[in-house]
Coordinates of C-alpha atoms in Angstrom, one line a residue:
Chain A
X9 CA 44.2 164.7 -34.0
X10 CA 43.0 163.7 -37.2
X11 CA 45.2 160.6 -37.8
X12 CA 43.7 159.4 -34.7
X13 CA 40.2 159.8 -35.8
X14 CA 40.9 158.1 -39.1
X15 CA 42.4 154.9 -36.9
X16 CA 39.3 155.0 -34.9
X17 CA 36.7 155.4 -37.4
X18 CA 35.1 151.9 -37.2
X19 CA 33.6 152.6 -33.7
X20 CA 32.5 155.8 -33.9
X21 CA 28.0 154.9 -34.1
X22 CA 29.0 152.9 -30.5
X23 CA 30.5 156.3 -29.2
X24 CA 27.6 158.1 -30.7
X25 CA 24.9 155.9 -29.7
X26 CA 26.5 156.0 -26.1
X27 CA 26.7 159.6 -26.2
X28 CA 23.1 160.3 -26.9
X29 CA 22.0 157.7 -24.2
X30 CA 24.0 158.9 -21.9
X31 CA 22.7 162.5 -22.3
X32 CA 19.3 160.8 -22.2
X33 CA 19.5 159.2 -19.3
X34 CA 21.2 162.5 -18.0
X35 CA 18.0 164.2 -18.6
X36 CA 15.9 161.8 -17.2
X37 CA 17.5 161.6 -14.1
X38 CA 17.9 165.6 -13.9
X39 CA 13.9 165.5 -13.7
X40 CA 12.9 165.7 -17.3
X41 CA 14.0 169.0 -19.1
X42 CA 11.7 167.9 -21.8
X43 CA 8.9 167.5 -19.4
X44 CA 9.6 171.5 -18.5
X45 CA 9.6 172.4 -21.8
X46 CA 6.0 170.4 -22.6
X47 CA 4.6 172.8 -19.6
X48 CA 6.0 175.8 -20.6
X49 CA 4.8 175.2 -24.2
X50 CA 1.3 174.0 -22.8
X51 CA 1.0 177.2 -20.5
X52 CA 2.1 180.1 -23.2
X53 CA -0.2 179.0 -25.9
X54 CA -2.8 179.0 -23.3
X55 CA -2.1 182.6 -22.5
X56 CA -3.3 183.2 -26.2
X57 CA -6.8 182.9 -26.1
X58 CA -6.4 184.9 -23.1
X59 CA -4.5 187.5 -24.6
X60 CA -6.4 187.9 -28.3
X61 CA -10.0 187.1 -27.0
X62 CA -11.8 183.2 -27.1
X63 CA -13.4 183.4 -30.7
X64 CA -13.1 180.3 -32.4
X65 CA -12.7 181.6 -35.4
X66 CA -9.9 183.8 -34.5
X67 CA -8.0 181.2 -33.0
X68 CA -8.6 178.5 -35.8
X69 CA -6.8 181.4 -37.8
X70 CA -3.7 182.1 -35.2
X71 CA -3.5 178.4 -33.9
X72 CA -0.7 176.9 -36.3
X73 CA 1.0 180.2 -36.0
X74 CA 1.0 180.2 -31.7
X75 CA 2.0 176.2 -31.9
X76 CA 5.2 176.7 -33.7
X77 CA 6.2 180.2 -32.3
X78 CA 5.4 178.0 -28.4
X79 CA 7.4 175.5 -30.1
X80 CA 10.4 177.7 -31.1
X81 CA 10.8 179.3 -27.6
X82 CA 10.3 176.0 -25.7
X83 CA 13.1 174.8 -27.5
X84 CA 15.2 177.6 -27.1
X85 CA 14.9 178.0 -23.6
X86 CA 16.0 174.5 -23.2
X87 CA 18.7 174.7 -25.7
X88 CA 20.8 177.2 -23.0
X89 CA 21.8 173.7 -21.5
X90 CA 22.8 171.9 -24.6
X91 CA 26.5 172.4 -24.3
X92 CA 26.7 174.6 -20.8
X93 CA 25.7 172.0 -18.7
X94 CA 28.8 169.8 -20.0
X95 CA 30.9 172.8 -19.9
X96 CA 30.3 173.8 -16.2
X97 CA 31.1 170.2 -15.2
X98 CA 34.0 169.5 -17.3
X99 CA 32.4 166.3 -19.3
X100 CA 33.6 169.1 -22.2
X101 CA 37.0 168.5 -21.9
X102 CA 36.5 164.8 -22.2
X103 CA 34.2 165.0 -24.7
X104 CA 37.3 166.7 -26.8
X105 CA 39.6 163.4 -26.3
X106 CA 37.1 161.4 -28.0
X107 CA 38.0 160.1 -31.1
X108 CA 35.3 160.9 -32.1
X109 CA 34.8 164.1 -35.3
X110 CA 33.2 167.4 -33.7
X111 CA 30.8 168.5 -35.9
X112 CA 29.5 164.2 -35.1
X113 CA 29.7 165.3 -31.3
X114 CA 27.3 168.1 -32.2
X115 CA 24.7 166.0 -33.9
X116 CA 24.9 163.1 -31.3
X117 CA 23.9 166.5 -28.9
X118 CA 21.4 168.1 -31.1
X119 CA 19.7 164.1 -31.7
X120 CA 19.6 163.6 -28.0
X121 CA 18.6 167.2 -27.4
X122 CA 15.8 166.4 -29.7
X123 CA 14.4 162.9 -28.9
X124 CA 14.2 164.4 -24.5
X125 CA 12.8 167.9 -25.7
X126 CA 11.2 168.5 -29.2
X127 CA 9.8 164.9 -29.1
X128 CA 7.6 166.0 -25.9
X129 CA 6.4 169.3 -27.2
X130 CA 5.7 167.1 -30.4
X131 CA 3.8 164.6 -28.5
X132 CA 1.2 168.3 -26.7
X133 CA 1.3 169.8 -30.0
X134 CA -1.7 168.2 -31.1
X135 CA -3.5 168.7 -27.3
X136 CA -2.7 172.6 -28.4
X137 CA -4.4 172.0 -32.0
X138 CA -7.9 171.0 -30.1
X139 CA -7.3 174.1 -27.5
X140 CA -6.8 176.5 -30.0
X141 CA -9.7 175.5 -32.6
X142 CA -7.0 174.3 -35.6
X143 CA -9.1 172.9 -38.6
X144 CA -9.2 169.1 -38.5
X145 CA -7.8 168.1 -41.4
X146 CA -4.8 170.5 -40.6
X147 CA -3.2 168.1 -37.3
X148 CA -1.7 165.4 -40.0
X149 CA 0.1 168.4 -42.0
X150 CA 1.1 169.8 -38.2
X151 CA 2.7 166.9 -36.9
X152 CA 4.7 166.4 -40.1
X153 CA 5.8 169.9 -40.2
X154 CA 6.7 169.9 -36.3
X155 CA 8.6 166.2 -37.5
X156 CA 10.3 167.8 -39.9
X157 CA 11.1 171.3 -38.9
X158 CA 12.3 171.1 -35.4
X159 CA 15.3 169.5 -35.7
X160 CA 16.4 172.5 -37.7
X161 CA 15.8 174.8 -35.1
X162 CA 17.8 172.0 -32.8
X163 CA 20.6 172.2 -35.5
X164 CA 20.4 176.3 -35.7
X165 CA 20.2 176.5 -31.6
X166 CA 23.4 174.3 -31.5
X167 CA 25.3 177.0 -33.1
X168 CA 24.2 179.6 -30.9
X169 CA 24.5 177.5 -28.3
X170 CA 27.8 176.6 -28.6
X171 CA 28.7 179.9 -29.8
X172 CA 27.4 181.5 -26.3
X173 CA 28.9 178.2 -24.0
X174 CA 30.6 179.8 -21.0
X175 CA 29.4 183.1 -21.5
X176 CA 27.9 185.2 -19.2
X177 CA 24.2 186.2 -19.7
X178 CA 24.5 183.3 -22.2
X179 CA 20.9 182.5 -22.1
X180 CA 19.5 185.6 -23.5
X181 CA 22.4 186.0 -26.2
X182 CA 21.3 182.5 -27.2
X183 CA 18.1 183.7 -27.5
X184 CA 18.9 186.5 -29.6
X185 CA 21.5 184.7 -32.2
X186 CA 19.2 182.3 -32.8
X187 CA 15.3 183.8 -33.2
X188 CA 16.7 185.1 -36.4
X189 CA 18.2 182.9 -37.6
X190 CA 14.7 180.7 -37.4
X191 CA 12.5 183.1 -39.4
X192 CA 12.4 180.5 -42.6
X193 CA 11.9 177.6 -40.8
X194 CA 8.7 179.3 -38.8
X195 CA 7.8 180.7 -42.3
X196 CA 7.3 177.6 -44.2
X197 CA 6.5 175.1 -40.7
X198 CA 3.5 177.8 -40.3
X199 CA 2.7 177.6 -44.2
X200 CA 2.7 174.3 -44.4
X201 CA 0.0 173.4 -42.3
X202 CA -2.1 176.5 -43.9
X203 CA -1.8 174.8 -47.2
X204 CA -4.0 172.1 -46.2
X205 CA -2.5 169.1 -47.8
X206 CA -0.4 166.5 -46.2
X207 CA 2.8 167.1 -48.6
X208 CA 3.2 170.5 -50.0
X209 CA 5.4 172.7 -51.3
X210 CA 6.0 174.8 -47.9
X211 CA 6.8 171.1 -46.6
X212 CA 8.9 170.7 -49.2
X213 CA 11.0 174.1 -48.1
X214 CA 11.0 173.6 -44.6
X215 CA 12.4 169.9 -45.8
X216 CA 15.4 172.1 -47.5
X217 CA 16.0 174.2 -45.1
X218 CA 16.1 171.4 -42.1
X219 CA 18.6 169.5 -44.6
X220 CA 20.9 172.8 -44.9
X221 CA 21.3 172.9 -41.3
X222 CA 21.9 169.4 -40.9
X223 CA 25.3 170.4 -43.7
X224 CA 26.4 173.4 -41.7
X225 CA 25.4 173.5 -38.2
X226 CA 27.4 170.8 -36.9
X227 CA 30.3 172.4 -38.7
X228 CA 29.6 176.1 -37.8
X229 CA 28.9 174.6 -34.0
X230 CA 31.7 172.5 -33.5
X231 CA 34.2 175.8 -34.4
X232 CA 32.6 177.4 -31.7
X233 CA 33.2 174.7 -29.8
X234 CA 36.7 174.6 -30.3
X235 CA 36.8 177.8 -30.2
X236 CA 35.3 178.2 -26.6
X237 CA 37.1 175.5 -25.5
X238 CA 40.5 176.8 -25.8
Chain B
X6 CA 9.6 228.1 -52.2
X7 CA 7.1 227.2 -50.2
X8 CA 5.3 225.1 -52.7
X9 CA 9.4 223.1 -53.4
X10 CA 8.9 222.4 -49.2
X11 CA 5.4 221.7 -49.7
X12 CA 6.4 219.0 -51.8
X13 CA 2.6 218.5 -53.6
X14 CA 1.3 217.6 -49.8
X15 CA 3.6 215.3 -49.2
X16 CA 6.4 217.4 -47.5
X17 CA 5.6 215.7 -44.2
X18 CA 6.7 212.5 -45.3
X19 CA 9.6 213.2 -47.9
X20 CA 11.5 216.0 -45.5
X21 CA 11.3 213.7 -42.3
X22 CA 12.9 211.0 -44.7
X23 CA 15.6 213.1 -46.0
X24 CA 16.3 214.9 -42.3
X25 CA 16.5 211.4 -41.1
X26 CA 18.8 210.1 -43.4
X27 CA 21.2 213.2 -43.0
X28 CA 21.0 213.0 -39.0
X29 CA 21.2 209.5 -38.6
X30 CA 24.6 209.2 -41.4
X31 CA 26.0 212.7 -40.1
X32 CA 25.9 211.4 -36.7
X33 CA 27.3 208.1 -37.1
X34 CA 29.9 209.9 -38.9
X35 CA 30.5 212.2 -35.9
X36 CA 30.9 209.3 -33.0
X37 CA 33.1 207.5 -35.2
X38 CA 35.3 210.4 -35.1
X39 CA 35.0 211.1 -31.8
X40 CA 36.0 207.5 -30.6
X41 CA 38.7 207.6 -33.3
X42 CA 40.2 211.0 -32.1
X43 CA 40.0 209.5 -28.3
X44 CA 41.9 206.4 -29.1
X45 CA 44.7 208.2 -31.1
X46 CA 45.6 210.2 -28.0
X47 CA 45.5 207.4 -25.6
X48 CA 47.4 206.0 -27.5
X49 CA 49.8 208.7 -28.0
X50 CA 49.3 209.6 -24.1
X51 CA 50.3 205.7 -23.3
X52 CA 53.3 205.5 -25.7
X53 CA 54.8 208.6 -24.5
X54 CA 54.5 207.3 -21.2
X55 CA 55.9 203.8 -22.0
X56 CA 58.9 205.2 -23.2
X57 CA 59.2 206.7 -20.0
X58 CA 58.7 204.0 -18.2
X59 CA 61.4 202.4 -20.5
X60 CA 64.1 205.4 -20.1
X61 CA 63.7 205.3 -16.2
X62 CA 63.4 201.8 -15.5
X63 CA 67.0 201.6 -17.6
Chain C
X8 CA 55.5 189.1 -37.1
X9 CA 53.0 188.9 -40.2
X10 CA 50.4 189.5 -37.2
X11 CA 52.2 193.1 -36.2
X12 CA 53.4 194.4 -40.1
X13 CA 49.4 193.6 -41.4
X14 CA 47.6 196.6 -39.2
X15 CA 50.8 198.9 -39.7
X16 CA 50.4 198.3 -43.3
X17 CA 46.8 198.8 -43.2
X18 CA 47.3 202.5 -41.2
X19 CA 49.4 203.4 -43.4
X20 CA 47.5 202.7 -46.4
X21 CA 44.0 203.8 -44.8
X22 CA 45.4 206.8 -43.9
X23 CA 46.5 207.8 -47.5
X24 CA 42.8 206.8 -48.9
X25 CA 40.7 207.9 -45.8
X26 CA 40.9 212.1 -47.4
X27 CA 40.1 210.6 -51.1
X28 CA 37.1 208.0 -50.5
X29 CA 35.7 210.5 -48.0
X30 CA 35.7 213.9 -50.2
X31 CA 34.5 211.3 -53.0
X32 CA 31.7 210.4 -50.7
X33 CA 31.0 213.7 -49.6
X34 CA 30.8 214.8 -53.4
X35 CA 28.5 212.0 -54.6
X36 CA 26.3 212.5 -51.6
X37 CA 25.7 216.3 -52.4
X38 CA 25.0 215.9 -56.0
X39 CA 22.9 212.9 -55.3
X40 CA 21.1 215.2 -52.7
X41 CA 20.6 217.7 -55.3
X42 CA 19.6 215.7 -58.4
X43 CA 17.1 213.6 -56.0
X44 CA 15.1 216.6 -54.5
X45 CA 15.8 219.3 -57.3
X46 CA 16.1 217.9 -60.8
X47 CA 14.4 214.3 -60.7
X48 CA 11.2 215.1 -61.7
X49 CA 8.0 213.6 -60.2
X50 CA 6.3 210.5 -61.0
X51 CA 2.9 210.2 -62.7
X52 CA 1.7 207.8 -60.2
X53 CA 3.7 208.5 -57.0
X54 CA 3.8 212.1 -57.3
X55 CA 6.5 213.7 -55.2
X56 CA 6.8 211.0 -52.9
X57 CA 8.7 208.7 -55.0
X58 CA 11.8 211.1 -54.1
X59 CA 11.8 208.8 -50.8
X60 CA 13.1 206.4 -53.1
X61 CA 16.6 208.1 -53.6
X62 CA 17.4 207.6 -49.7
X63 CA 15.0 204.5 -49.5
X64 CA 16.5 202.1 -51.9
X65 CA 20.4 203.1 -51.1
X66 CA 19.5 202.1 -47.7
X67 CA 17.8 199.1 -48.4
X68 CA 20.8 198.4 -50.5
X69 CA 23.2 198.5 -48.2
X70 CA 21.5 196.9 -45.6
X71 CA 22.4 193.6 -47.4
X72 CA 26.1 195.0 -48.6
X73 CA 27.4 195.2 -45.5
X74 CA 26.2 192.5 -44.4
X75 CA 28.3 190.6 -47.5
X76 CA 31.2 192.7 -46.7
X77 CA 31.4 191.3 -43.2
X78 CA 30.9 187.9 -44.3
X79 CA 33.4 188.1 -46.9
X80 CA 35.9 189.7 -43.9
X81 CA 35.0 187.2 -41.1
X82 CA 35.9 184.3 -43.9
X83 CA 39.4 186.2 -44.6
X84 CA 39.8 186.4 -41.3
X85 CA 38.7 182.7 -40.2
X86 CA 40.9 180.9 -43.0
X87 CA 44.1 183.4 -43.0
X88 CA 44.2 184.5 -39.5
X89 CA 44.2 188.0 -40.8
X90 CA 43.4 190.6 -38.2
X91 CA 42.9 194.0 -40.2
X92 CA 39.9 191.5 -41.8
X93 CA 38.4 190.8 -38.2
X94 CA 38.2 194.4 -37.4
X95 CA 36.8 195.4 -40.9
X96 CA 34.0 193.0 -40.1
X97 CA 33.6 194.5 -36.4
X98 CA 33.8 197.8 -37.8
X99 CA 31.4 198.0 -40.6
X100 CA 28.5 196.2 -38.7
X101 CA 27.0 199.0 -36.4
X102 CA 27.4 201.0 -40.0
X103 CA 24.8 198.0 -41.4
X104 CA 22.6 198.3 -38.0
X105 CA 22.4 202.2 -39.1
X106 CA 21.3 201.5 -42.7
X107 CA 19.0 198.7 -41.9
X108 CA 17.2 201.2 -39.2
X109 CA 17.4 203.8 -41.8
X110 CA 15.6 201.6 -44.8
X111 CA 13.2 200.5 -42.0
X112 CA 12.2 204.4 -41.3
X113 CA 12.5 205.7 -44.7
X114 CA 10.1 202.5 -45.9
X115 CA 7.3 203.6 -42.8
X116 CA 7.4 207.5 -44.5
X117 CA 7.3 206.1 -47.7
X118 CA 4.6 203.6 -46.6
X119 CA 2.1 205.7 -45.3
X120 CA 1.2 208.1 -48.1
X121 CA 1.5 205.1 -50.4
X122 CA -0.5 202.2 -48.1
X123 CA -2.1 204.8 -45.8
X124 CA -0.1 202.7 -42.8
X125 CA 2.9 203.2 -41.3
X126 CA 4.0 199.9 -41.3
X127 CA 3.1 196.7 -43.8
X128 CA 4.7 192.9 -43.6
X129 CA 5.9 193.6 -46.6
X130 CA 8.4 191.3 -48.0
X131 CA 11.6 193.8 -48.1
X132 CA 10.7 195.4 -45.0
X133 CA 10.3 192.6 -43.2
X134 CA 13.8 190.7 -44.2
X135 CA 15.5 194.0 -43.4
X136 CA 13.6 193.8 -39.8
X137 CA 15.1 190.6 -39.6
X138 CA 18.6 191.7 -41.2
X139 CA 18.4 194.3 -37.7
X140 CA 18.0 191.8 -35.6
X141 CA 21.5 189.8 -37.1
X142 CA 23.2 193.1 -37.2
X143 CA 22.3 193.2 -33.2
X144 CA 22.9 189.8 -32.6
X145 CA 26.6 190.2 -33.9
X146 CA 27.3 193.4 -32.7
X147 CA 25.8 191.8 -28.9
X148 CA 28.1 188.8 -29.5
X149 CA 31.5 190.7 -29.8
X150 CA 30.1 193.2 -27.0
X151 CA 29.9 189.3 -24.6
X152 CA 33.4 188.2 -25.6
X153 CA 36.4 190.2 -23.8
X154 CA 39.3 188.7 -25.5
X155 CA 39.7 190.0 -29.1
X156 CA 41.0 187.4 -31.1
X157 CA 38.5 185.1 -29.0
X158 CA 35.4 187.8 -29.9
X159 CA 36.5 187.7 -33.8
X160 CA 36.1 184.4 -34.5
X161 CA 32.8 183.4 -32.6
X162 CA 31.7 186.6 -34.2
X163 CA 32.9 185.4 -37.6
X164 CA 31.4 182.0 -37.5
X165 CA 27.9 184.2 -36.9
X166 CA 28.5 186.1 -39.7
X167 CA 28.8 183.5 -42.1
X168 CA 26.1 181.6 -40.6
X169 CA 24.2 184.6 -40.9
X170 CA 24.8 185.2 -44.3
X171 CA 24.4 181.7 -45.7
X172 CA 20.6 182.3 -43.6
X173 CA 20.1 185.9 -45.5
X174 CA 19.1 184.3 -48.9
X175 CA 17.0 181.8 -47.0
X176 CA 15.5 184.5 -45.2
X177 CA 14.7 186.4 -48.1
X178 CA 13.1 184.0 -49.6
X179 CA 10.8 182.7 -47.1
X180 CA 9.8 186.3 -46.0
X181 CA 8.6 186.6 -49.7
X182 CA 7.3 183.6 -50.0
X183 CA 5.2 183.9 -47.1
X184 CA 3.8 187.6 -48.5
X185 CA 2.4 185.9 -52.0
X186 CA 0.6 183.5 -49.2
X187 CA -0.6 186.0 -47.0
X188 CA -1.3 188.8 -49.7
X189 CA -1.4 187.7 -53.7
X190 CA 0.4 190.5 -55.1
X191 CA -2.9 193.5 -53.7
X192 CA 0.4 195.9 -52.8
X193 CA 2.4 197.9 -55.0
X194 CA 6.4 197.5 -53.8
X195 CA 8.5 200.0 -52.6
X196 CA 10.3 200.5 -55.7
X197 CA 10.7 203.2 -58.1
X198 CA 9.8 203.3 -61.6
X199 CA 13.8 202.1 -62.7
X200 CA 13.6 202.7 -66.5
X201 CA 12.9 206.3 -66.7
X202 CA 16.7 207.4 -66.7
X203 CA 15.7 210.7 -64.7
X204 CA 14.8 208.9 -61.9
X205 CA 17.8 206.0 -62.3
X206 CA 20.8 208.3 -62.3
X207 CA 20.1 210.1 -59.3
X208 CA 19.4 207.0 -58.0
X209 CA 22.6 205.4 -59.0
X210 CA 24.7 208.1 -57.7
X211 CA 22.9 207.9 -54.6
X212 CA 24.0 204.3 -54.2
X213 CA 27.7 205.0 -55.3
X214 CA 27.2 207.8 -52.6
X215 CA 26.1 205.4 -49.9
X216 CA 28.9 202.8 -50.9
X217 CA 31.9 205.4 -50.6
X218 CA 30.1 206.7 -47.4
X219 CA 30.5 203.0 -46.0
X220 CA 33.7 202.5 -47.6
X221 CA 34.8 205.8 -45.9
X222 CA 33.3 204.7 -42.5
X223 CA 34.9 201.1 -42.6
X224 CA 38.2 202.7 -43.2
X225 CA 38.0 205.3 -40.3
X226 CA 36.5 202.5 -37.8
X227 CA 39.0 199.9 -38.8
X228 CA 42.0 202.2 -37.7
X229 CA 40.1 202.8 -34.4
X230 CA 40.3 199.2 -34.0
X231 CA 43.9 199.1 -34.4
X232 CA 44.3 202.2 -32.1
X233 CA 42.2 200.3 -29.3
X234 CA 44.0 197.0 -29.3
X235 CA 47.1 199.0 -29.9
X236 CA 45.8 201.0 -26.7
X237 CA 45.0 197.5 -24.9
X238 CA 48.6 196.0 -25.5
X239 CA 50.5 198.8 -24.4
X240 CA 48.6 198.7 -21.2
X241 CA 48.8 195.3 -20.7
X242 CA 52.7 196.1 -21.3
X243 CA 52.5 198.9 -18.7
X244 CA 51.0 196.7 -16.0
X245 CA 54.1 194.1 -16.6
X246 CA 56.8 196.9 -16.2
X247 CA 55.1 197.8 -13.7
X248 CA 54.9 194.5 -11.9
X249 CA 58.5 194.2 -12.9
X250 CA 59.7 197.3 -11.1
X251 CA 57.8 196.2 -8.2
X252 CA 59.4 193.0 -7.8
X253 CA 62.9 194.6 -8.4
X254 CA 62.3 197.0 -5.6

């Protein structure tokens, strides 16, 4: 195994780069799972004002807070597919004859995962800001922090996800490895747009944290992997 | 004694505490024996009868 | 072979320590019991209920423990295929659920006479709310997995995961309070350098560690017994097969 990746190591970015457009194109075709995501996002942080009353000043206080918990379960609802989908139709199995490193199979998922379905509810996030009353000068500081901190809960999600792949109620084990495991990165993503500066400390954190996962998630997710594939 | 269970007015918070902390350790302490005393005799119950098994089958 | 002589080894062993650790932890636990609610005296602030602290703290203690202890297991177990390691790490995490639900209770009681609420977002409560929620999460993932050896790993992989998060965790919980509330609440803590209060204290801890240790031991062998239970039934159902095709 490992003397063939060494031989193959020049072309592993063109297996990468056709890995993620290949998943792209996959969710395009499949009818836009990021699209679902963007609604689902839009419609439970409109059931906030619904559910704590329509002050403006109450919601100013709670927006960043709803955005990025919307944000969190959008993504993990969405994350259920990352590896099941290419487990249920074998592209797994092929996937392992690559010669291509795990733990780089994992990041070409989470990067596609993230451009079809944390780029969109990137893209609303700001919609949300007007919606829910959010302090002008906080949307810079919001879209920086989304930037920044949803590709750590991609990363985190990956290892749940891969740890759940072929499970059964995989879904809402998913759901519950990973929620946890997110409490910093909702911490300082939330913080970071109440410090009201572009670049700030919490931004600074949440800049950590993302950075850890991108070290050990692909690693912890690729054993599972492995693991669930034998 | 009443005044020790009384606990300065605060009995109704430190005895729950306590009470829970007893039951709650006590009781794990209890399953785990149960489960422990149920799998030694299957065990026992299933190698006995494996030997069996083994004696009529030869 | 290595695979069969570990968990023999390991009931044999256990079952020379399990009447030791658990009369020492049985013998810590009463005179902690006494020394917290009869000779500790009472604080000058907290009156009497800063004796919550002697079941509080132990708690909150091992709420993070065994959470280490099951890291430290599933990486034993990951790296040298050791099995007694996998079902140490299976064994002692409903024991970490129980303390973390216990810190979480004993913090309310505590809580209420001190904040006048039940319940604050305080910074050790909440990280052992979200300690709970691992100590599910793990304990759910070995319930999914019906292969052992299968249910061990993924379940190990969580566990270091997990405890790699912890610090993280920690931190951002308590970095979020000082954002939300600059410092207005006193802790949940007691007043450590008064030596009446700290060896009760400690003994209560050593209590609540042999009490674990005690528990991980006893739950560990039921492990064995099970899969031992599971192979000889699995062994049954091929003599059995066997027999049929003979007749």
């Amino acid at each position: 195994m490992s003397s063939l990746n060494t031989q193959s190591q020049p072309g592993l970015l063109p297996i990468v780069k056709s890995m993620i457009a290949r998943d792209m194109v996959l969710s395009a075709r499949i009818g836009g799972s990021g699209f679902l995501a963007a609604v689902f996002f839009i419609i439970v942080v409109s059931l906030v004002p619904l559910g704590v009353g329509p002050q403006p000043e109450v919601l100013s206080v709670i927006a960043s807070g709803m955005i990025w918990v919307g944000v969190l379960l959008a993504s993990l609802l969405s994350l259920d597919r990352l590896f099941q989908a290419d487990f249920e139709d074998g592209s797994m199995e092929l996937f392992f004859l690559l010669p291509l490193p795990l733990p780089v199979l994992v990041l070409a998922k989470v990067v596609a995962f993230w451009l079809t379905t944390a780029l969109p509810l990137i893209a609303v996030a700001p919609i949300l800001g007007l919606l829910l009353n959010l302090p002008g000068p906080s949307f810079g500081a919001l879209i920086l922090a989304l930037v920044i901190g949803t590709p750590g809960l991609s990363l985190i999600g990956s290892i749940a996800a891969a740890l759940t792949m072929g499970l059964r109620r995989g879904g809402l084990l998913l759901s519950l490895l990973s929620l946890p495991l997110c409490v910093p990165i909702l911490i300082f993503g939330v913080g970071s747009i109440a410090e009201g500066s572009m670049w700030n400390s919490s931004m600074a954190l949440l800049l950590a944290t993302t950075l850890i996962a991108i070290v050990v998630a692909p690693i912890a997710a690729a054993g599972a992997l492995k693991l669930n594939m034998t | 004694m009443a005044e020790f269970f009384s606990m300065d007015g605060y009995g109704g918070y430190i005895w729950p505490a306590y009470v829970l902390s007893v039951v709650i350790l006590a009781g794990f302490v209890l399953v785990s024996l149960r489960s422990y005393r149920h799998a030694q005799k299957r065990v026992a119950d299933l190698e006995a009868n494996t030997s069996k098994a083994a004696t009529t089958q030869g | 072979m290595l695979i069969h002589a570990n968990p023999k080894r390991f009931m044999d062993l256990s079952g020379r320590l399990l009447p030791y650790f658990s009369g020492v932890a049985g013998f810590l636990l009463v005179l902690g019991l006494y020394l917290a609610l009869f000779v500790a005296p009472k604080d000058y602030q907290q009156s009497e209920t800063v004796r919550i602290m002697f079941v509080h703290v132990p708690a909150a203690l091992m709420t993070t423990f065994v959470y280490a202890f099951m890291a430290v297991a599933s990486i034993v177990g990951l790296a040298w295929k050791h099995p007694v390691a996998d079902m140490a790490a299976k064994a002692a995490a409903p024991i970490g659920a129980c303390f973390a639900v216990l810190m979480l209770a004993t913090g309310a009681l505590w809580g209420q006479p001190m904040w006048g609420t039940w319940w604050v977002w305080d910074a050790r409560l909440t990280s052992a709310l979200v300690q709970l929620f691992l100590y599910i999460g793990y304990i759910a993932l070995w319930e999914a997995i019906d292969e052992p050896t299968r249910a061990a790993r993924a379940a190990a992989i969580l566990a270091i995961v997990g405890v790699i998060n912890i610090p993280i965790i920690k931190f951002s919980v308590e970095w979020w309070n000082t954002l939300h509330q600059p410092a207005s609440l006193a802790k949940l803590d007691g007043p450590s350098i008064d030596p009446s209060f700290l060896w009760p204290l400690l003994i209560m801890m050593a209590g609540y560690v042999m009490f674990f240790a005690t528990l991980v031991l006893l739950r560990t062998r039921t492990e064995i017994l099970n899969r031992r239970m599971r192979s000889l039934h699995m062994a049954q159902v091929r003599v059995g097969e066997q027999v049929k095709s003979y007749g």
